[in-house]
Amino acid sequence: NAGVTQTPKFQVLKTGQSMTLQCAQDMNHEYMSWYRQDPGMGLRLIHYSVGAGITDQGEVPNGYNVSRSTTEDFPLRLLSAAPSQTSVYFCASSHTGGVGNTIYFGEGSWLTVV
Amino acid sequence: GQQLNQSPQSMFIQEGEDVSMNCTSSSIFNTWLWYKQDPGEGPVLLIALYKAGELTSNGRLTAQFGITRKDSFLNISASIPSDVGIYFCAGLKGGSEKLVFGKGTKLTVNP
């Protein structure tokens, strides 16, 4: 995948623990976003950002925080993990500006909350 | 939240057969994208469509942007085992940066 790096690849958390999923891109993309993927549900948007200092909620934001202090990085924070947050998380990035943009995905982070 | 209606959910075909899948919505989209996801990987863009009626090919893959702007179709001709995976449609509305996904079509190709 072109230039979107996610860490960690795999993580197991206990209920109530906090953690941060890291996402970085080196393509100078303005737009970054986080999705979660659950069986039979496709990809659902958690939070997104159209530029440094700007974030907004997606379809399923509850239980997650984000920040965008730099263009390159867009971390996703779970403040108090719950079993319902067991999922595969994908970070994505693209240039903004509408038609013609290609959205690139990271390779995913597999999170299990026990 | 809105998701696109993608069908079929799964397909089991023989190598060499052609495949068709589609996505529909009650809303108009300005951009349609088709992705393929292999196990343990993130989605990879296959084809992007930007105009109503547009027909675009990428090798054995052909996708069309519906005239009504509410649907899109993906065809795979002469399937091969490496076509196995989950195919997702995704749409972008005008003025929005938020990509909406279908639930995916899981393709199995029997040699």
Coordinates of C-alpha atoms in Angstrom, one line a residue:
Chain A
N1 CA 0.0 0.0 0.0
A2 CA 1.4 3.3 -1.1
G3 CA 2.8 5.2 1.9
V4 CA 0.3 4.7 4.7
T5 CA 1.9 3.0 7.7
Q6 CA -0.1 1.6 10.6
T7 CA 1.2 0.3 13.9
P8 CA 0.8 -2.0 15.7
K9 CA -0.3 -4.8 13.3
F10 CA -1.7 -6.9 16.2
Q11 CA -2.7 -6.0 19.7
V12 CA -4.6 -7.6 22.6
L13 CA -6.0 -5.4 25.3
K14 CA -7.8 -6.0 28.5
T15 CA -11.2 -4.3 29.0
G16 CA -10.6 -0.8 30.4
Q17 CA -7.1 -0.4 29.1
S18 CA -6.1 2.5 26.8
M19 CA -4.0 2.4 23.7
T20 CA -3.2 4.4 20.6
L21 CA -3.1 3.1 17.1
Q22 CA -0.6 5.0 15.0
C23 CA -1.0 6.1 11.4
A24 CA 1.5 7.9 9.3
Q25 CA 1.6 8.9 5.6
D26 CA 4.5 10.3 3.6
M27 CA 2.5 11.5 0.6
N28 CA 1.6 15.0 2.0
H29 CA -2.1 14.1 1.9
E30 CA -4.5 16.5 3.6
Y31 CA -7.2 14.0 4.2
M32 CA -6.8 11.1 6.7
S33 CA -9.4 8.8 8.2
W34 CA -9.9 5.8 10.4
Y35 CA -12.2 2.9 9.6
R36 CA -13.1 -0.2 11.4
Q37 CA -14.0 -3.4 9.6
D38 CA -16.3 -6.1 11.2
P39 CA -17.5 -9.3 9.6
G40 CA -20.4 -8.6 7.3
M41 CA -20.3 -4.9 7.9
G42 CA -17.8 -3.6 5.4
L43 CA -15.8 -0.6 6.5
R44 CA -17.3 2.1 8.7
L45 CA -15.8 5.5 9.2
I46 CA -14.8 6.4 12.8
H47 CA -13.1 9.8 12.5
Y48 CA -11.6 11.8 9.8
S49 CA -9.4 14.9 9.3
V50 CA -9.2 17.3 6.3
G51 CA -6.0 18.9 7.5
A52 CA -3.7 19.5 10.5
G53 CA -5.7 20.8 13.5
I54 CA -9.0 19.7 12.0
T55 CA -10.9 16.5 12.9
D56 CA -14.5 15.4 12.7
Q57 CA -16.6 12.4 13.5
G58 CA -17.6 9.7 11.2
E59 CA -20.3 7.1 11.4
V60 CA -19.1 5.3 14.6
P61 CA -17.0 7.7 16.7
N62 CA -18.0 6.7 20.2
G63 CA -15.2 5.3 22.3
Y64 CA -12.5 6.8 20.1
N65 CA -10.5 10.0 20.0
V66 CA -8.3 11.5 17.4
S67 CA -5.9 14.4 16.9
R68 CA -4.1 15.8 13.9
S69 CA -1.1 17.9 15.1
T70 CA 0.8 17.3 11.9
T71 CA -0.1 16.5 8.3
E72 CA 1.7 13.2 8.4
D73 CA 0.2 11.6 11.6
F74 CA -3.3 10.7 12.6
P75 CA -3.4 8.6 15.8
L76 CA -6.5 6.9 17.0
R77 CA -7.0 6.6 20.8
L78 CA -9.1 4.1 22.7
L79 CA -9.4 5.6 26.1
S80 CA -11.1 2.6 27.8
A81 CA -11.2 -0.4 25.6
A82 CA -14.4 -2.5 25.4
P83 CA -14.9 -5.9 23.8
S84 CA -17.2 -4.3 21.2
Q85 CA -14.1 -2.5 19.9
T86 CA -12.5 -5.8 18.9
S87 CA -12.1 -5.2 15.1
V88 CA -9.7 -4.6 12.3
Y89 CA -8.8 -0.9 12.0
F90 CA -7.7 0.7 8.8
C91 CA -6.2 4.1 8.3
A92 CA -6.5 5.8 4.9
S93 CA -5.3 9.0 3.3
S94 CA -5.8 11.1 0.2
H95 CA -5.5 14.6 -1.2
T96 CA -8.6 16.6 -0.7
G97 CA -10.4 18.4 -3.4
G98 CA -13.1 16.0 -4.6
V99 CA -13.1 14.3 -8.0
G100 CA -10.0 12.4 -9.0
N101 CA -8.6 11.6 -5.6
T102 CA -7.3 8.2 -4.9
I103 CA -7.7 7.0 -1.3
Y104 CA -4.8 4.8 0.0
F105 CA -5.3 2.4 2.9
G106 CA -2.8 1.1 5.4
E107 CA -2.4 -2.7 6.0
G108 CA -4.6 -2.8 9.0
S109 CA -4.4 -3.2 12.8
W110 CA -6.0 -6.3 14.3
L111 CA -7.3 -5.4 17.8
T112 CA -8.7 -7.9 20.3
V113 CA -10.2 -6.7 23.6
V114 CA -10.7 -9.4 26.2
Chain B
G1 CA -25.1 5.4 9.0
Q2 CA -25.5 5.0 5.3
Q3 CA -23.9 2.1 3.5
L4 CA -24.2 1.1 -0.1
N5 CA -26.2 -2.1 -1.0
Q6 CA -23.7 -4.4 -2.5
S7 CA -24.6 -7.8 -4.0
P8 CA -24.1 -10.6 -4.1
Q9 CA -22.7 -11.2 -0.6
S10 CA -20.6 -14.1 -1.9
M11 CA -19.9 -16.0 -5.1
F12 CA -18.5 -19.4 -5.8
I13 CA -17.4 -19.8 -9.4
Q14 CA -15.2 -22.0 -11.5
E15 CA -11.9 -20.7 -12.9
G16 CA -12.5 -19.2 -16.3
E17 CA -16.0 -17.9 -15.6
D18 CA -17.1 -14.3 -15.7
V19 CA -18.2 -12.5 -12.6
S20 CA -20.6 -9.6 -12.0
M21 CA -21.3 -7.6 -8.9
N22 CA -23.1 -4.4 -8.2
C23 CA -23.7 -1.6 -5.7
T24 CA -26.8 0.5 -5.4
S25 CA -27.9 3.4 -3.3
S26 CA -30.9 5.7 -2.8
S27 CA -28.5 8.6 -2.9
I28 CA -26.5 10.1 -5.7
F29 CA -22.7 9.8 -5.7
N30 CA -20.1 11.8 -7.6
T31 CA -17.4 9.1 -7.5
W32 CA -17.5 5.4 -7.4
L33 CA -14.5 3.3 -6.4
W34 CA -14.0 -0.5 -6.4
Y35 CA -11.5 -2.1 -4.0
K36 CA -10.2 -5.6 -3.5
Q37 CA -9.1 -6.8 -0.2
D38 CA -6.9 -9.9 0.3
P39 CA -6.8 -11.7 3.6
G40 CA -4.8 -9.9 6.2
E41 CA -4.3 -6.8 4.0
G42 CA -5.9 -3.4 3.5
P43 CA -8.2 -2.6 0.5
V44 CA -6.4 -1.9 -2.7
L45 CA -8.0 0.4 -5.3
L46 CA -8.9 -1.4 -8.6
I47 CA -10.9 1.1 -10.5
A48 CA -12.1 4.7 -10.0
L49 CA -15.1 6.2 -11.8
Y50 CA -15.8 9.9 -11.9
K51 CA -18.6 10.5 -14.5
A52 CA -22.1 9.1 -14.9
G53 CA -22.1 6.5 -17.7
E54 CA -18.3 6.1 -17.5
L55 CA -17.0 2.6 -18.4
T56 CA -13.5 1.9 -17.3
S57 CA -11.3 -1.2 -17.7
N58 CA -8.3 -2.4 -15.8
G59 CA -7.1 -5.6 -17.4
R60 CA -9.8 -8.2 -17.0
L61 CA -11.8 -5.9 -14.8
T62 CA -14.5 -3.5 -16.1
A63 CA -16.5 -1.1 -14.0
Q64 CA -19.3 1.2 -14.9
F65 CA -20.7 4.3 -13.2
G66 CA -24.5 4.1 -13.5
I67 CA -26.4 6.7 -15.5
T68 CA -28.5 7.6 -12.5
R69 CA -25.4 8.0 -10.4
K70 CA -27.0 5.8 -7.8
D71 CA -25.3 2.5 -8.8
S72 CA -22.1 0.9 -10.2
F73 CA -21.1 -2.4 -11.6
L74 CA -17.9 -4.5 -11.6
N75 CA -17.3 -7.3 -14.0
I76 CA -14.4 -9.7 -14.0
S77 CA -13.8 -11.7 -17.1
A78 CA -12.1 -15.2 -17.3
S79 CA -11.6 -15.5 -13.5
I80 CA -8.4 -17.0 -12.2
P81 CA -7.6 -18.3 -8.7
S82 CA -5.8 -15.1 -7.6
D83 CA -9.1 -13.2 -8.1
V84 CA -10.1 -14.7 -4.8
G85 CA -10.8 -12.0 -2.2
I86 CA -13.4 -9.5 -1.0
Y87 CA -14.5 -6.8 -3.4
F88 CA -15.8 -3.5 -2.0
C89 CA -17.6 -0.7 -3.7
A90 CA -17.3 2.7 -2.2
G91 CA -18.9 6.1 -3.1
L92 CA -18.1 9.7 -2.5
K93 CA -20.8 12.4 -2.5
G94 CA -20.3 15.8 -3.9
G95 CA -18.7 18.2 -1.4
S96 CA -17.9 15.3 1.0
E97 CA -14.6 13.7 1.8
K98 CA -16.3 10.8 3.6
L99 CA -16.1 7.5 1.7
V100 CA -19.1 5.2 2.1
F101 CA -18.5 1.5 1.6
G102 CA -20.6 -1.5 0.6
K103 CA -20.5 -4.6 2.8
G104 CA -18.4 -6.5 0.2
T105 CA -18.7 -9.4 -2.1
K106 CA -16.6 -12.4 -1.2
L107 CA -15.3 -14.2 -4.3
T108 CA -14.2 -17.8 -4.3
V109 CA -12.7 -19.3 -7.5
N110 CA -12.4 -23.0 -7.8
P111 CA -9.5 -24.2 -10.0

